[in-house]
Amino acid sequence: MVDSRSTQRNDVSALEILRPGHVEYDRARKVWNAMVDRRPALIVRCRETGDVAAAIALARSEDLEIGVRCGGHSVVGHAVPEGGLMIDLTPMKRVRVDPERRRAWVQGGALLGELDTAAQAHGLATTAGNVSHTGVGGLTLGGGMGWLAREHGLACDNVLSCEVVTAAGDVVRASADENPELFWGLRGGGGNFGVVTEFEFRLHATGTRAVSVELDFPVAEAAFPMARWRDLAADAPRAATYTATILDGVATLGFVWVGAPEAGEEHARELTALGRPAARRVGELSYLELQRRDDTPQGHEVRRYWKGHYFRDLGDDAIEALLGHDPSVAASLQAYGGAIADVPDEATAFSQRQTAFEYVGAARWTDPTQDEARIAAARASAARLEPFASGAYVNVLGDDGTAGVRRAYSAAKLARLTALKDTVDPDNVFHLNQNIVPSRAR
Ligand code: FAD
């Protein structure tokens, strides 16, 4: 059972509801991936926790499928239910920082940029993803990988408590002391267990400075540099997160450093072991600039498809397969390790903490007539890498279905997640996510 503090059922007539035809309806149903074009029957703009409880009650009474929207960055558009009720959390974006206690209270609809900006005003930060228009909600509930993760753990490792509205409409708190099993599941289990209306995060004195190091090599000559890059990544300081991108015939190898730039630039000298690059870019930037650097290339209004893998190690054969990637599909790698791997695997629902690198193979295009070809190219590139993969990150899964969920969690984790789902959402009210299917629905 889940201990609840209160049951809030606001008056449904007080809810702000957008229906088809409303002037704001089309903007509100639009999400990051332009491939997603679904039309909810109702969009409930939630301003407070009670609105969320009322929206859930309304959807259940009208038998409407529920989608929960924070940043809208689910690549398959899980936030938007066709003909259903969208719980739009975007008005709930308040961030409150206590610099003395190094804590942030972040509402469930906030974007990463809002958290970063509020915390950096005090020289503080917590782990967040690499694109500032991504939602705190979806990112954190699935794990949350970012430039601070090797130093301070994933976003979910920095959550101290959550306020949650359950499928039954109860408002509950989850922390190490209150509803600890729910707290376990919320840290990596995605949006399966309720709507999080507020996260409490631990902040760190990260300072405000960062360094980016990028070395370009022609793909045809990149096997040796990439193998050296992999070897250096294994022993890199935690301030460094090694990165690689392979696109359009160029392999870009390097790292991102958060902290004193002098130390980052010093570490960059180690990359001379990679050989002579065609181009070298070493640049200091502020942490906030780093967090926004990819906002435009990763912007909205573009059609997208991607596949992900985890690699526990990256052998020379896997590197060869990566370099053979379809040149139109961006292959990106980001190193894990450090504080991510310090946390015991059973401590959170998030899994596969011994991952060395996370891979995403991403296609982007604008012409709908190219949909089939672009999706096929991304699938083929990812399929070539599958033999080397050890699993997948739940937040990067797309149209992978239950097979994807089985790649994200071990059988033992899935059993524990299912037991939790059976307790808090046995009717699978929250199923527009990487779904943990309750026993009753199997
Ligand atoms: P939404 O589509 O709004 O939500 C995603 C899922 O989470 C849905 O199932 C939704 O119902 C659920 N959900 C969202 N908020 C809540 C809430 N408050 N309570 C309950 N359920 C909720 N991941 C990383 O780890 N690191 C990165 O650096 C990173 N960069 C990315 C960059 C881009 C451009 C994109 C598109 C994705 C990136 N991701 C990254 C993946 C990202 O973590 C997932 O796409 C995540 O699901 C996005 O969350 P959202 O709130 O923006 O999306």
GROMACS .gro file of C-alpha atoms and ligand atoms in nm:
model
  495
    1MET     CA    1   0.000   0.000   0.000
    2VAL     CA    2   0.101   0.359  -0.054
    3ASP     CA    3   0.067   0.603   0.235
    4SER     CA    4  -0.122   0.907   0.117
    5ARG     CA    5  -0.128   1.251   0.273
    6SER     CA    6  -0.447   1.366   0.116
    7THR     CA    7  -0.694   1.301  -0.158
    8GLN     CA    8  -0.740   1.616  -0.362
    9ARG     CA    9  -1.022   1.627  -0.609
   10ASN     CA   10  -1.058   1.977  -0.739
   11ASP     CA   11  -1.380   2.079  -0.900
   12VAL     CA   12  -1.359   1.960  -1.264
   13SER     CA   13  -1.550   2.271  -1.374
   14ALA     CA   14  -1.258   2.483  -1.248
   15LEU     CA   15  -1.007   2.314  -1.479
   16GLU     CA   16  -0.861   2.496  -1.778
   17ILE     CA   17  -0.947   2.264  -2.067
   18LEU     CA   18  -0.852   2.306  -2.432
   19ARG     CA   19  -1.063   2.128  -2.692
   20PRO     CA   20  -1.013   2.102  -3.071
   21GLY     CA   21  -1.084   2.443  -3.221
   22HIS     CA   22  -0.948   2.638  -2.923
   23VAL     CA   23  -0.697   2.900  -3.034
   24GLU     CA   24  -0.420   2.738  -2.825
   25TYR     CA   25  -0.510   2.376  -2.896
   26ASP     CA   26  -0.269   2.313  -3.183
   27ARG     CA   27   0.026   2.467  -3.002
   28ALA     CA   28  -0.049   2.269  -2.688
   29ARG     CA   29  -0.061   1.931  -2.866
   30LYS     CA   30   0.265   1.988  -3.054
   31VAL     CA   31   0.570   1.807  -2.921
   32TRP     CA   32   0.940   1.790  -3.007
   33ASN     CA   33   0.923   1.530  -3.283
   34ALA     CA   34   0.734   1.665  -3.587
   35MET     CA   35   0.640   1.304  -3.674
   36VAL     CA   36   0.392   1.315  -3.384
   37ASP     CA   37   0.059   1.462  -3.496
   38ARG     CA   38  -0.204   1.335  -3.253
   39ARG     CA   39  -0.524   1.504  -3.140
   40PRO     CA   40  -0.634   1.463  -2.779
   41ALA     CA   41  -1.005   1.512  -2.706
   42LEU     CA   42  -0.910   1.727  -2.407
   43ILE     CA   43  -0.594   1.904  -2.297
   44VAL     CA   44  -0.604   1.992  -1.928
   45ARG     CA   45  -0.362   2.271  -1.842
   46CYS     CA   46  -0.267   2.197  -1.486
   47ARG     CA   47  -0.156   2.479  -1.258
   48GLU     CA   48  -0.144   2.294  -0.928
   49THR     CA   49  -0.142   1.947  -0.783
   50GLY     CA   50  -0.519   1.944  -0.733
   51ASP     CA   51  -0.571   2.003  -1.107
   52VAL     CA   52  -0.373   1.688  -1.181
   53ALA     CA   53  -0.586   1.484  -0.943
   54ALA     CA   54  -0.903   1.628  -1.098
   55ALA     CA   55  -0.777   1.557  -1.451
   56ILE     CA   56  -0.706   1.195  -1.363
   57ALA     CA   57  -1.052   1.159  -1.211
   58LEU     CA   58  -1.212   1.316  -1.520
   59ALA     CA   59  -1.023   1.088  -1.759
   60ARG     CA   60  -1.113   0.780  -1.559
   61SER     CA   61  -1.479   0.872  -1.535
   62GLU     CA   62  -1.499   0.939  -1.911
   63ASP     CA   63  -1.282   0.637  -1.994
   64LEU     CA   64  -1.025   0.853  -2.174
   65GLU     CA   65  -0.668   0.742  -2.230
   66ILE     CA   66  -0.423   0.957  -2.032
   67GLY     CA   67  -0.101   1.115  -2.162
   68VAL     CA   68   0.121   1.318  -1.930
   69ARG     CA   69   0.317   1.602  -2.082
   70CYS     CA   70   0.623   1.773  -1.941
   71GLY     CA   71   0.888   1.869  -2.200
   72GLY     CA   72   0.721   1.670  -2.479
   73HIS     CA   73   1.055   1.512  -2.579
   74SER     CA   74   0.949   1.149  -2.587
   75VAL     CA   75   1.063   1.059  -2.938
   76VAL     CA   76   0.739   0.869  -2.999
   77GLY     CA   77   0.521   1.137  -2.841
   78HIS     CA   78   0.402   0.947  -2.536
   79ALA     CA   79   0.266   1.270  -2.392
   80VAL     CA   80  -0.007   1.300  -2.655
   81PRO     CA   81  -0.301   1.055  -2.646
   82GLU     CA   82  -0.501   1.031  -2.968
   83GLY     CA   83  -0.861   1.107  -2.868
   84GLY     CA   84  -0.765   1.096  -2.500
   85LEU     CA   85  -0.692   1.341  -2.218
   86MET     CA   86  -0.357   1.511  -2.206
   87ILE     CA   87  -0.243   1.620  -1.863
   88ASP     CA   88  -0.042   1.925  -1.962
   89LEU     CA   89   0.204   2.002  -1.684
   90THR     CA   90   0.377   2.286  -1.868
   91PRO     CA   91   0.217   2.563  -1.655
   92MET     CA   92   0.373   2.388  -1.351
   93LYS     CA   93   0.730   2.502  -1.406
   94ARG     CA   94   0.820   2.680  -1.082
   95VAL     CA   95   1.171   2.621  -0.946
   96ARG     CA   96   1.265   2.724  -0.593
   97VAL     CA   97   1.628   2.710  -0.480
   98ASP     CA   98   1.761   2.715  -0.125
   99PRO     CA   99   2.131   2.795  -0.176
  100GLU     CA  100   2.219   2.738   0.191
  101ARG     CA  101   2.080   2.386   0.202
  102ARG     CA  102   2.169   2.324  -0.164
  103ARG     CA  103   1.823   2.209  -0.254
  104ALA     CA  104   1.588   2.279  -0.545
  105TRP     CA  105   1.213   2.214  -0.555
  106VAL     CA  106   1.107   2.178  -0.915
  107GLN     CA  107   0.750   2.140  -1.038
  108GLY     CA  108   0.674   1.843  -1.262
  109GLY     CA  109   0.631   2.045  -1.582
  110ALA     CA  110   0.959   2.239  -1.569
  111LEU     CA  111   1.221   2.227  -1.843
  112LEU     CA  112   1.588   2.161  -1.772
  113GLY     CA  113   1.678   2.520  -1.864
  114GLU     CA  114   1.454   2.650  -1.587
  115LEU     CA  115   1.625   2.431  -1.327
  116ASP     CA  116   1.976   2.512  -1.455
  117THR     CA  117   1.914   2.887  -1.466
  118ALA     CA  118   1.773   2.903  -1.113
  119ALA     CA  119   2.054   2.690  -0.966
  120GLN     CA  120   2.339   2.859  -1.157
  121ALA     CA  121   2.238   3.197  -1.012
  122HIS     CA  122   2.405   3.058  -0.697
  123GLY     CA  123   2.691   2.872  -0.872
  124LEU     CA  124   2.501   2.548  -0.811
  125ALA     CA  125   2.369   2.273  -1.039
  126THR     CA  126   2.249   1.917  -1.041
  127THR     CA  127   2.273   1.662  -1.319
  128ALA     CA  128   2.045   1.749  -1.610
  129GLY     CA  129   2.046   1.650  -1.977
  130ASN     CA  130   2.230   1.822  -2.259
  131VAL     CA  131   1.945   2.014  -2.424
  132SER     CA  132   1.772   2.281  -2.217
  133HIS     CA  133   1.424   2.240  -2.369
  134THR     CA  134   1.399   1.878  -2.246
  135GLY     CA  135   1.156   1.819  -1.958
  136VAL     CA  136   1.277   1.762  -1.603
  137GLY     CA  137   0.986   1.518  -1.558
  138GLY     CA  138   1.049   1.258  -1.825
  139LEU     CA  139   1.427   1.287  -1.810
  140THR     CA  140   1.453   1.241  -1.435
  141LEU     CA  141   1.197   0.961  -1.408
  142GLY     CA  142   1.389   0.755  -1.665
  143GLY     CA  143   1.733   0.822  -1.511
  144GLY     CA  144   1.872   1.146  -1.647
  145MET     CA  145   2.218   1.147  -1.802
  146GLY     CA  146   2.413   1.470  -1.826
  147TRP     CA  147   2.756   1.630  -1.803
  148LEU     CA  148   2.757   1.615  -1.422
  149ALA     CA  149   2.657   1.249  -1.393
  150ARG     CA  150   3.007   1.103  -1.372
  151GLU     CA  151   3.079   1.342  -1.084
  152HIS     CA  152   2.743   1.354  -0.904
  153GLY     CA  153   2.529   1.068  -1.034
  154LEU     CA  154   2.229   1.071  -1.264
  155ALA     CA  155   1.946   1.320  -1.226
  156CYS     CA  156   1.742   1.048  -1.049
  157ASP     CA  157   2.030   0.986  -0.806
  158ASN     CA  158   1.998   1.347  -0.692
  159VAL     CA  159   1.625   1.331  -0.622
  160LEU     CA  160   1.555   1.344  -0.248
  161SER     CA  161   1.178   1.330  -0.263
  162CYS     CA  162   0.882   1.355  -0.499
  163GLU     CA  163   0.521   1.465  -0.465
  164VAL     CA  164   0.312   1.224  -0.669
  165VAL     CA  165  -0.052   1.202  -0.775
  166THR     CA  166  -0.143   0.837  -0.806
  167ALA     CA  167  -0.386   0.667  -1.042
  168ALA     CA  168  -0.638   0.672  -0.756
  169GLY     CA  169  -0.604   1.052  -0.729
  170ASP     CA  170  -0.415   1.040  -0.398
  171VAL     CA  171  -0.136   1.288  -0.335
  172VAL     CA  172   0.158   1.107  -0.181
  173ARG     CA  173   0.516   1.182  -0.093
  174ALA     CA  174   0.793   0.942  -0.193
  175SER     CA  175   1.138   0.953  -0.036
  176ALA     CA  176   1.379   0.720   0.141
  177ASP     CA  177   1.149   0.740   0.446
  178GLU     CA  178   0.802   0.772   0.293
  179ASN     CA  179   0.672   0.516   0.044
  180PRO     CA  180   1.030   0.396  -0.020
  181GLU     CA  181   0.932   0.135  -0.278
  182LEU     CA  182   0.751   0.399  -0.485
  183PHE     CA  183   1.060   0.621  -0.446
  184TRP     CA  184   1.273   0.333  -0.575
  185GLY     CA  185   1.049   0.292  -0.881
  186LEU     CA  186   1.032   0.662  -0.962
  187ARG     CA  187   1.410   0.669  -1.001
  188GLY     CA  188   1.438   0.499  -1.339
  189GLY     CA  189   1.093   0.343  -1.386
  190GLY     CA  190   0.959   0.633  -1.599
  191GLY     CA  191   0.607   0.772  -1.569
  192ASN     CA  192   0.453   0.437  -1.481
  193PHE     CA  193   0.365   0.500  -1.118
  194GLY     CA  194   0.190   0.836  -1.108
  195VAL     CA  195   0.226   1.200  -1.203
  196VAL     CA  196   0.513   1.371  -1.025
  197THR     CA  197   0.406   1.724  -0.945
  198GLU     CA  198   0.725   1.821  -0.762
  199PHE     CA  199   1.082   1.693  -0.739
  200GLU     CA  200   1.321   1.784  -0.459
  201PHE     CA  201   1.679   1.780  -0.590
  202ARG     CA  202   2.018   1.790  -0.422
  203LEU     CA  203   2.237   2.065  -0.573
  204HIS     CA  204   2.617   2.078  -0.597
  205ALA     CA  205   2.869   2.360  -0.594
  206THR     CA  206   2.976   2.304  -0.952
  207GLY     CA  207   3.077   2.661  -1.034
  208THR     CA  208   2.976   2.807  -1.367
  209ARG     CA  209   3.255   2.712  -1.607
  210ALA     CA  210   3.310   2.434  -1.857
  211VAL     CA  211   3.533   2.330  -2.147
  212SER     CA  212   3.449   2.149  -2.470
  213VAL     CA  213   3.714   1.957  -2.662
  214GLU     CA  214   3.643   1.824  -3.013
  215LEU     CA  215   3.885   1.664  -3.260
  216ASP     CA  216   3.766   1.581  -3.613
  217PHE     CA  217   3.899   1.282  -3.806
  218PRO     CA  218   3.785   1.154  -4.146
  219VAL     CA  219   3.588   0.836  -4.080
  220ALA     CA  220   3.820   0.638  -4.308
  221GLU     CA  221   4.112   0.719  -4.074
  222ALA     CA  222   3.927   0.715  -3.743
  223ALA     CA  223   3.970   0.354  -3.623
  224PHE     CA  224   4.301   0.416  -3.445
  225PRO     CA  225   4.205   0.752  -3.287
  226MET     CA  226   3.873   0.612  -3.173
  227ALA     CA  227   4.037   0.315  -3.005
  228ARG     CA  228   4.277   0.549  -2.819
  229TRP     CA  229   3.983   0.776  -2.726
  230ARG     CA  230   3.802   0.472  -2.580
  231ASP     CA  231   4.111   0.374  -2.378
  232LEU     CA  232   4.151   0.726  -2.237
  233ALA     CA  233   3.781   0.739  -2.147
  234ALA     CA  234   3.821   0.438  -1.917
  235ASP     CA  235   4.058   0.626  -1.682
  236ALA     CA  236   3.936   0.981  -1.735
  237PRO     CA  237   3.874   1.213  -1.439
  238ARG     CA  238   3.512   1.237  -1.335
  239ALA     CA  239   3.495   1.599  -1.448
  240ALA     CA  240   3.537   1.472  -1.805
  241THR     CA  241   3.258   1.305  -2.002
  242TYR     CA  242   3.396   1.157  -2.321
  243THR     CA  243   3.186   1.211  -2.634
  244ALA     CA  244   3.197   1.097  -2.995
  245THR     CA  245   2.981   1.180  -3.295
  246ILE     CA  246   3.002   1.016  -3.636
  247LEU     CA  247   2.813   1.196  -3.912
  248ASP     CA  248   2.863   1.283  -4.279
  249GLY     CA  249   3.203   1.112  -4.301
  250VAL     CA  250   3.353   1.282  -3.996
  251ALA     CA  251   3.426   1.128  -3.655
  252THR     CA  252   3.438   1.395  -3.384
  253LEU     CA  253   3.610   1.269  -3.068
  254GLY     CA  254   3.659   1.458  -2.744
  255PHE     CA  255   3.508   1.532  -2.407
  256VAL     CA  256   3.311   1.785  -2.207
  257TRP     CA  257   3.464   1.912  -1.883
  258VAL     CA  258   3.267   2.081  -1.606
  259GLY     CA  259   3.483   2.273  -1.358
  260ALA     CA  260   3.808   2.468  -1.365
  261PRO     CA  261   3.891   2.526  -1.735
  262GLU     CA  262   4.266   2.509  -1.673
  263ALA     CA  263   4.234   2.149  -1.556
  264GLY     CA  264   4.012   2.066  -1.854
  265GLU     CA  265   4.259   2.215  -2.099
  266GLU     CA  266   4.539   2.025  -1.927
  267HIS     CA  267   4.345   1.701  -1.971
  268ALA     CA  268   4.294   1.786  -2.340
  269ARG     CA  269   4.668   1.738  -2.392
  270GLU     CA  270   4.618   1.365  -2.337
  271LEU     CA  271   4.427   1.357  -2.662
  272THR     CA  272   4.750   1.403  -2.858
  273ALA     CA  273   4.764   1.022  -2.829
  274LEU     CA  274   4.484   1.014  -3.089
  275GLY     CA  275   4.714   1.144  -3.364
  276ARG     CA  276   4.680   1.454  -3.577
  277PRO     CA  277   4.316   1.559  -3.633
  278ALA     CA  278   4.185   1.737  -3.941
  279ALA     CA  279   4.043   2.001  -3.706
  280ARG     CA  280   4.069   2.070  -3.332
  281ARG     CA  281   3.833   2.285  -3.126
  282VAL     CA  282   3.903   2.352  -2.759
  283GLY     CA  283   3.678   2.615  -2.608
  284GLU     CA  284   3.579   2.747  -2.269
  285LEU     CA  285   3.213   2.823  -2.215
  286SER     CA  286   2.987   2.884  -1.921
  287TYR     CA  287   2.791   2.591  -1.781
  288LEU     CA  288   2.467   2.753  -1.900
  289GLU     CA  289   2.610   2.796  -2.251
  290LEU     CA  290   2.711   2.432  -2.248
  291GLN     CA  291   2.360   2.331  -2.143
  292ARG     CA  292   2.212   2.528  -2.436
  293ARG     CA  293   2.477   2.447  -2.695
  294ASP     CA  294   2.269   2.179  -2.866
  295ASP     CA  295   1.931   2.354  -2.830
  296THR     CA  296   1.920   2.468  -3.193
  297PRO     CA  297   2.053   2.155  -3.368
  298GLN     CA  298   1.818   1.956  -3.146
  299GLY     CA  299   1.529   2.194  -3.204
  300HIS     CA  300   1.160   2.137  -3.273
  301GLU     CA  301   0.975   2.122  -3.610
  302VAL     CA  302   1.193   1.843  -3.752
  303ARG     CA  303   1.100   1.480  -3.820
  304ARG     CA  304   1.299   1.239  -3.602
  305TYR     CA  305   1.367   0.874  -3.545
  306TRP     CA  306   1.626   0.711  -3.327
  307LYS     CA  307   1.751   0.388  -3.175
  308GLY     CA  308   1.970   0.341  -2.869
  309HIS     CA  309   2.210   0.089  -2.720
  310TYR     CA  310   2.423   0.054  -2.413
  311PHE     CA  311   2.776  -0.083  -2.448
  312ARG     CA  312   2.940  -0.237  -2.147
  313ASP     CA  313   3.264  -0.225  -2.341
  314LEU     CA  314   3.356  -0.100  -2.685
  315GLY     CA  315   3.572  -0.353  -2.869
  316ASP     CA  316   3.758  -0.278  -3.190
  317ASP     CA  317   3.490  -0.467  -3.382
  318ALA     CA  318   3.220  -0.241  -3.235
  319ILE     CA  319   3.426   0.063  -3.333
  320GLU     CA  320   3.451  -0.072  -3.687
  321ALA     CA  321   3.072  -0.114  -3.698
  322LEU     CA  322   3.024   0.240  -3.565
  323LEU     CA  323   3.249   0.382  -3.832
  324GLY     CA  324   3.043   0.195  -4.090
  325HIS     CA  325   2.730   0.381  -3.977
  326ASP     CA  326   2.500   0.522  -4.246
  327PRO     CA  327   2.656   0.869  -4.298
  328SER     CA  328   2.314   1.037  -4.285
  329VAL     CA  329   2.234   0.897  -3.939
  330ALA     CA  330   2.418   1.068  -3.653
  331ALA     CA  331   2.586   0.816  -3.424
  332SER     CA  332   2.664   0.964  -3.085
  333LEU     CA  333   2.837   0.812  -2.786
  334GLN     CA  334   2.855   0.946  -2.432
  335ALA     CA  335   3.064   0.786  -2.158
  336TYR     CA  336   2.910   0.664  -1.834
  337GLY     CA  337   3.112   0.543  -1.532
  338GLY     CA  338   3.223   0.743  -1.228
  339ALA     CA  339   2.944   0.821  -0.981
  340ILE     CA  340   2.683   0.648  -1.199
  341ALA     CA  341   2.854   0.316  -1.133
  342ASP     CA  342   2.910   0.391  -0.761
  343VAL     CA  343   2.539   0.341  -0.689
  344PRO     CA  344   2.445  -0.025  -0.637
  345ASP     CA  345   2.226  -0.150  -0.922
  346GLU     CA  346   1.945  -0.259  -0.689
  347ALA     CA  347   1.927   0.087  -0.522
  348THR     CA  348   1.710   0.235  -0.798
  349ALA     CA  349   1.489   0.116  -1.082
  350PHE     CA  350   1.745   0.268  -1.320
  351SER     CA  351   1.955  -0.017  -1.448
  352GLN     CA  352   2.282  -0.112  -1.616
  353ARG     CA  353   2.505   0.119  -1.419
  354GLN     CA  354   2.816  -0.062  -1.541
  355THR     CA  355   2.758   0.077  -1.891
  356ALA     CA  356   3.071   0.223  -2.049
  357PHE     CA  357   2.903   0.413  -2.334
  358GLU     CA  358   2.549   0.507  -2.437
  359TYR     CA  359   2.485   0.514  -2.810
  360VAL     CA  360   2.206   0.695  -2.998
  361GLY     CA  361   2.165   0.659  -3.375
  362ALA     CA  362   1.949   0.953  -3.477
  363ALA     CA  363   1.797   1.048  -3.812
  364ARG     CA  364   1.645   1.390  -3.881
  365TRP     CA  365   1.470   1.517  -4.191
  366THR     CA  366   1.184   1.747  -4.293
  367ASP     CA  367   1.023   1.594  -4.604
  368PRO     CA  368   0.751   1.340  -4.505
  369THR     CA  369   0.810   1.144  -4.826
  370GLN     CA  370   1.147   1.047  -4.679
  371ASP     CA  371   0.997   0.892  -4.364
  372GLU     CA  372   1.037   0.531  -4.469
  373ALA     CA  373   1.393   0.563  -4.602
  374ARG     CA  374   1.520   0.762  -4.303
  375ILE     CA  375   1.367   0.527  -4.049
  376ALA     CA  376   1.508   0.227  -4.236
  377ALA     CA  377   1.857   0.383  -4.237
  378ALA     CA  378   1.850   0.444  -3.861
  379ARG     CA  379   1.722   0.093  -3.793
  380ALA     CA  380   1.986  -0.066  -4.016
  381SER     CA  381   2.270   0.127  -3.852
  382ALA     CA  382   2.151   0.034  -3.503
  383ALA     CA  383   2.101  -0.330  -3.609
  384ARG     CA  384   2.468  -0.356  -3.711
  385LEU     CA  385   2.561  -0.257  -3.356
  386GLU     CA  386   2.313  -0.480  -3.178
  387PRO     CA  387   2.554  -0.778  -3.145
  388PHE     CA  388   2.786  -0.561  -2.933
  389ALA     CA  389   2.515  -0.404  -2.717
  390SER     CA  390   2.444  -0.489  -2.353
  391GLY     CA  391   2.101  -0.326  -2.331
  392ALA     CA  392   1.937   0.013  -2.379
  393TYR     CA  393   1.856   0.333  -2.188
  394VAL     CA  394   1.483   0.350  -2.117
  395ASN     CA  395   1.467   0.722  -2.205
  396VAL     CA  396   1.607   0.658  -2.550
  397LEU     CA  397   1.367   0.376  -2.637
  398GLY     CA  398   1.119   0.467  -2.907
  399ASP     CA  399   0.894   0.225  -3.091
  400ASP     CA  400   1.068  -0.074  -2.930
  401GLY     CA  401   0.761  -0.194  -2.733
  402THR     CA  402   0.793  -0.463  -2.467
  403ALA     CA  403   1.114  -0.593  -2.626
  404GLY     CA  404   1.265  -0.250  -2.556
  405VAL     CA  405   1.152  -0.252  -2.193
  406ARG     CA  406   1.320  -0.593  -2.156
  407ARG     CA  407   1.641  -0.442  -2.292
  408ALA     CA  408   1.623  -0.162  -2.033
  409TYR     CA  409   1.574  -0.376  -1.721
  410SER     CA  410   1.689  -0.715  -1.600
  411ALA     CA  411   1.426  -0.983  -1.536
  412ALA     CA  412   1.461  -0.930  -1.160
  413LYS     CA  413   1.412  -0.553  -1.194
  414LEU     CA  414   1.111  -0.605  -1.418
  415ALA     CA  415   0.955  -0.836  -1.162
  416ARG     CA  416   1.003  -0.576  -0.887
  417LEU     CA  417   0.872  -0.297  -1.111
  418THR     CA  418   0.569  -0.510  -1.197
  419ALA     CA  419   0.498  -0.574  -0.829
  420LEU     CA  420   0.508  -0.198  -0.767
  421LYS     CA  421   0.283  -0.132  -1.067
  422ASP     CA  422   0.038  -0.392  -0.934
  423THR     CA  423   0.022  -0.194  -0.609
  424VAL     CA  424  -0.002   0.164  -0.735
  425ASP     CA  425  -0.156   0.133  -1.083
  426PRO     CA  426  -0.309  -0.213  -1.128
  427ASP     CA  427  -0.541  -0.087  -1.405
  428ASN     CA  428  -0.251   0.058  -1.606
  429VAL     CA  429  -0.401   0.406  -1.609
  430PHE     CA  430  -0.050   0.537  -1.688
  431HIS     CA  431   0.048   0.333  -1.990
  432LEU     CA  432   0.163   0.593  -2.243
  433ASN     CA  433   0.526   0.543  -2.145
  434GLN     CA  434   0.779   0.261  -2.170
  435ASN     CA  435   0.518   0.051  -2.004
  436ILE     CA  436   0.555  -0.176  -1.705
  437VAL     CA  437   0.247  -0.387  -1.767
  438PRO     CA  438   0.063  -0.483  -1.446
  439SER     CA  439  -0.009  -0.853  -1.391
  440ARG     CA  440  -0.383  -0.801  -1.437
  441ALA     CA  441  -0.336  -0.662  -1.791
  442ARG     CA  442  -0.110  -0.942  -1.917
  443FAD     P1  443   0.752   1.403  -2.233
  443FAD     O1  444   0.726   1.353  -2.371
  443FAD     O2  445   0.672   1.517  -2.184
  443FAD     O3  446   0.744   1.285  -2.130
  443FAD     C1  447   0.813   1.165  -2.150
  443FAD     C2  448   0.751   1.054  -2.066
  443FAD     O4  449   0.762   1.086  -1.928
  443FAD     C3  450   0.604   1.032  -2.095
  443FAD     O5  451   0.573   0.897  -2.080
  443FAD     C4  452   0.539   1.116  -1.986
  443FAD     O6  453   0.412   1.072  -1.959
  443FAD     C5  454   0.633   1.100  -1.869
  443FAD     N1  455   0.637   1.216  -1.780
  443FAD     C6  456   0.692   1.336  -1.808
  443FAD     N2  457   0.683   1.416  -1.700
  443FAD     C7  458   0.620   1.345  -1.604
  443FAD     C8  459   0.583   1.374  -1.471
  443FAD     N3  460   0.607   1.494  -1.415
  443FAD     N4  461   0.522   1.276  -1.399
  443FAD     C9  462   0.497   1.154  -1.456
  443FAD     N5  463   0.530   1.122  -1.581
  443FAD    C10  464   0.592   1.217  -1.655
  443FAD     N6  465   1.801   1.202  -2.184
  443FAD    C11  466   1.905   1.207  -2.098
  443FAD     O7  467   1.909   1.131  -2.002
  443FAD     N7  468   2.007   1.296  -2.117
  443FAD    C12  469   2.008   1.385  -2.219
  443FAD     O8  470   2.101   1.463  -2.233
  443FAD    C13  471   1.898   1.383  -2.310
  443FAD     N8  472   1.893   1.471  -2.411
  443FAD    C14  473   1.783   1.473  -2.493
  443FAD    C15  474   1.774   1.571  -2.592
  443FAD    C16  475   1.664   1.575  -2.675
  443FAD    C17  476   1.656   1.681  -2.782
  443FAD    C18  477   1.562   1.480  -2.660
  443FAD    C19  478   1.445   1.481  -2.752
  443FAD    C20  479   1.569   1.383  -2.561
  443FAD    C21  480   1.679   1.379  -2.475
  443FAD     N9  481   1.690   1.283  -2.375
  443FAD    C22  482   1.797   1.288  -2.288
  443FAD    C23  483   1.586   1.180  -2.358
  443FAD    C24  484   1.483   1.230  -2.260
  443FAD     O9  485   1.528   1.202  -2.130
  443FAD    C25  486   1.347   1.161  -2.284
  443FAD    O10  487   1.303   1.189  -2.414
  443FAD    C26  488   1.245   1.207  -2.180
  443FAD    O11  489   1.138   1.117  -2.182
  443FAD    C27  490   1.194   1.346  -2.211
  443FAD    O12  491   1.112   1.392  -2.108
  443FAD     P2  492   1.008   1.508  -2.136
  443FAD    O13  493   0.948   1.544  -2.007
  443FAD    O14  494   1.074   1.616  -2.217
  443FAD    O15  495   0.908   1.437  -2.235
   0.00000   0.00000   0.00000
